[in-house]
mmCIF file of C-alpha atoms in Angstrom:
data_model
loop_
_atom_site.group_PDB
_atom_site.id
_atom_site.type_symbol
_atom_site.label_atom_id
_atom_site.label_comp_id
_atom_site.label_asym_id
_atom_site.label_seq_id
_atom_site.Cartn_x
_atom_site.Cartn_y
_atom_site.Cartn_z
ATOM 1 C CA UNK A 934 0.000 0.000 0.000
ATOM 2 C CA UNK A 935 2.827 2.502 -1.343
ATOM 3 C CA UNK A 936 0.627 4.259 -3.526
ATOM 4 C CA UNK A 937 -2.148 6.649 -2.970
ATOM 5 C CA UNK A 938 -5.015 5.477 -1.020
ATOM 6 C CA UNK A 939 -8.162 6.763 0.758
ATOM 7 C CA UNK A 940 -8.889 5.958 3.847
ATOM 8 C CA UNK A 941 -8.132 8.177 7.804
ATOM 9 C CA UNK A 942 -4.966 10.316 7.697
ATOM 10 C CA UNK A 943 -3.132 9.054 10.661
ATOM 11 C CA UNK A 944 -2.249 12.779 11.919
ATOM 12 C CA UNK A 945 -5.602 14.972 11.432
ATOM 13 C CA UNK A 946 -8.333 12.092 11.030
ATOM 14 C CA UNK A 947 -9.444 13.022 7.630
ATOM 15 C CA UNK A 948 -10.592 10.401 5.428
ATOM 16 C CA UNK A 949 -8.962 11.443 1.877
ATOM 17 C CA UNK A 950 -6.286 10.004 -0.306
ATOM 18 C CA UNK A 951 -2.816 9.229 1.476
ATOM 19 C CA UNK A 952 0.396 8.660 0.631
ATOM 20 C CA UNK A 953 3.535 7.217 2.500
ATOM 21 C CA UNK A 954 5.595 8.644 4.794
ATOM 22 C CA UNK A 955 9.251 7.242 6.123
ATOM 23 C CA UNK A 956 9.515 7.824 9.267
ATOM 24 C CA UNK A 957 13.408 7.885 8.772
ATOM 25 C CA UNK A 958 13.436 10.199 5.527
ATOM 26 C CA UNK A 959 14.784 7.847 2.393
ATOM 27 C CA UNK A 960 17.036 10.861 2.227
ATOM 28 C CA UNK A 961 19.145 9.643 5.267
ATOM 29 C CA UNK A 962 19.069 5.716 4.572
ATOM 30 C CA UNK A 963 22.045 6.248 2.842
ATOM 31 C CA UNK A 964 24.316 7.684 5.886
ATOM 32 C CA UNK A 965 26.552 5.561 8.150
ATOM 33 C CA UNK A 966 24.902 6.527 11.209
ATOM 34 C CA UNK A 967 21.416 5.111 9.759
ATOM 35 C CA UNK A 968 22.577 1.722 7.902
ATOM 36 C CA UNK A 969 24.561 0.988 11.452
ATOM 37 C CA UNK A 970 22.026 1.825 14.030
ATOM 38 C CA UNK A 971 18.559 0.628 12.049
ATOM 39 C CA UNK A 972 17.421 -2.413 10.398
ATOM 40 C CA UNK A 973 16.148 -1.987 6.760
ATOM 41 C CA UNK A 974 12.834 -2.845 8.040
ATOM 42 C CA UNK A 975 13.055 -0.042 10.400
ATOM 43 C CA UNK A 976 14.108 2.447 7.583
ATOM 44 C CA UNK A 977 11.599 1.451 5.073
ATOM 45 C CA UNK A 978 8.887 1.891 8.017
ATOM 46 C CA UNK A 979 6.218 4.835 7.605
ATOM 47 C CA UNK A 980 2.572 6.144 8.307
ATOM 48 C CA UNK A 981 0.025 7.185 6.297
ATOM 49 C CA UNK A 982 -0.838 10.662 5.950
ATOM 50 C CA UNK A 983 -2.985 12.849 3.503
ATOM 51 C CA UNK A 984 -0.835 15.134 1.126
ATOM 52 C CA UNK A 985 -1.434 18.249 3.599
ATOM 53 C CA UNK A 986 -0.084 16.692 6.788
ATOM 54 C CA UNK A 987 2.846 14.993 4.860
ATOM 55 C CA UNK A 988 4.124 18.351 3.535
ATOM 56 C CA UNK A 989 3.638 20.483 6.728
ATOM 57 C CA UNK A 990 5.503 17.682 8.382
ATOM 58 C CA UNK A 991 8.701 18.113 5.705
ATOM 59 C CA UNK A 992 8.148 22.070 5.746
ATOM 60 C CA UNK A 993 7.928 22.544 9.451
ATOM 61 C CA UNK A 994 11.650 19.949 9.433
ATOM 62 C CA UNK A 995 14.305 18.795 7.575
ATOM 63 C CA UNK A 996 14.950 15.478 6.769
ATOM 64 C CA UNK A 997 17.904 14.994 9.140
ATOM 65 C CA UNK A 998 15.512 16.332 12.270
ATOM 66 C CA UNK A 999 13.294 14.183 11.252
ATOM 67 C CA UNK A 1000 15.125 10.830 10.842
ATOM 68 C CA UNK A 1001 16.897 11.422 14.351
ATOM 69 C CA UNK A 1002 13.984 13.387 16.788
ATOM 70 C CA UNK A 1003 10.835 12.388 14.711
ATOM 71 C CA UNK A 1004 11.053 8.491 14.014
ATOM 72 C CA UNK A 1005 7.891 7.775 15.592
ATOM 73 C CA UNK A 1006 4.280 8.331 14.834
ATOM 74 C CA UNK A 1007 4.200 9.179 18.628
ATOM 75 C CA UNK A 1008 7.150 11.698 18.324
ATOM 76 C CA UNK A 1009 5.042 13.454 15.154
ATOM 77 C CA UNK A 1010 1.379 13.902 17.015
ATOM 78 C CA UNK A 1011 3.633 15.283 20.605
ATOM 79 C CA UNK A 1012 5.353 18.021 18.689
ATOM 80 C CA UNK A 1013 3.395 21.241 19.341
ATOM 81 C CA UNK A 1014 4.186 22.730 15.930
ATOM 82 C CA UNK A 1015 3.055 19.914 14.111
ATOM 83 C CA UNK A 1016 0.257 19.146 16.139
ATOM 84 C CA UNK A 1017 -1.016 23.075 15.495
ATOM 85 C CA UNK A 1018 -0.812 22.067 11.937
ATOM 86 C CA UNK A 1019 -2.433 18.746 11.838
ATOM 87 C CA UNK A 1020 -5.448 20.441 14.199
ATOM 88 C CA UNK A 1021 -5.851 23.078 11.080
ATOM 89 C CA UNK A 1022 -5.904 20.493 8.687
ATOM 90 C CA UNK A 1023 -8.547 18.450 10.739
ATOM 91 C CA UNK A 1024 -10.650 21.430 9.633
ATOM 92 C CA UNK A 1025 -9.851 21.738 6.023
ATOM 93 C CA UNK A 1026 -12.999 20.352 3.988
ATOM 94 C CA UNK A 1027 -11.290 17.135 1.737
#
């Protein structure tokens, strides 16, 4: 389920189309530090998240915040930036 889907945006609940997000940007699976201290399964891990939550996630960071503070659904939805954003997209109409 790589492509785009529709079903509930993991962040702001909406049911729209989705598309995958690494939770270790592909960006960084190329570095040292992230071949030696995760699996492939654990780089190639992700969430689903409509188009609007995905790119305030990867405008709000860059990929190399992201890969080492943000790895984590859990570490997304507690951040109080993104969680302001994914709370405005919640109301956005689909």
């Amino acid at each position: 389920m790589k492509g785009k889907t529709r079903a509930t945006c993991e962040t702001c609940g909406r049911d729209v189309p989705l598309t995958f997000h690494h939770l270790i940007p592909r960006k960084m699976h190329r570095r040292a530090h992230f071949r030696r201290n995760f699996s492939k399964e654990d780089l190639n891990e992700g969430v689903y998240l409509c188009r609007r939550c995905h790119t305030g996630i990867h405008k709000t960071y860059d990929e190399m915040t992201l890969a080492k503070e943000f790895n984590s659904i859990n570490t997304l939805l507690e951040d109080e930036a993104l969680a302001r954003h994914f709370q405005w997209v919640a109301r956005q109409k689909s």
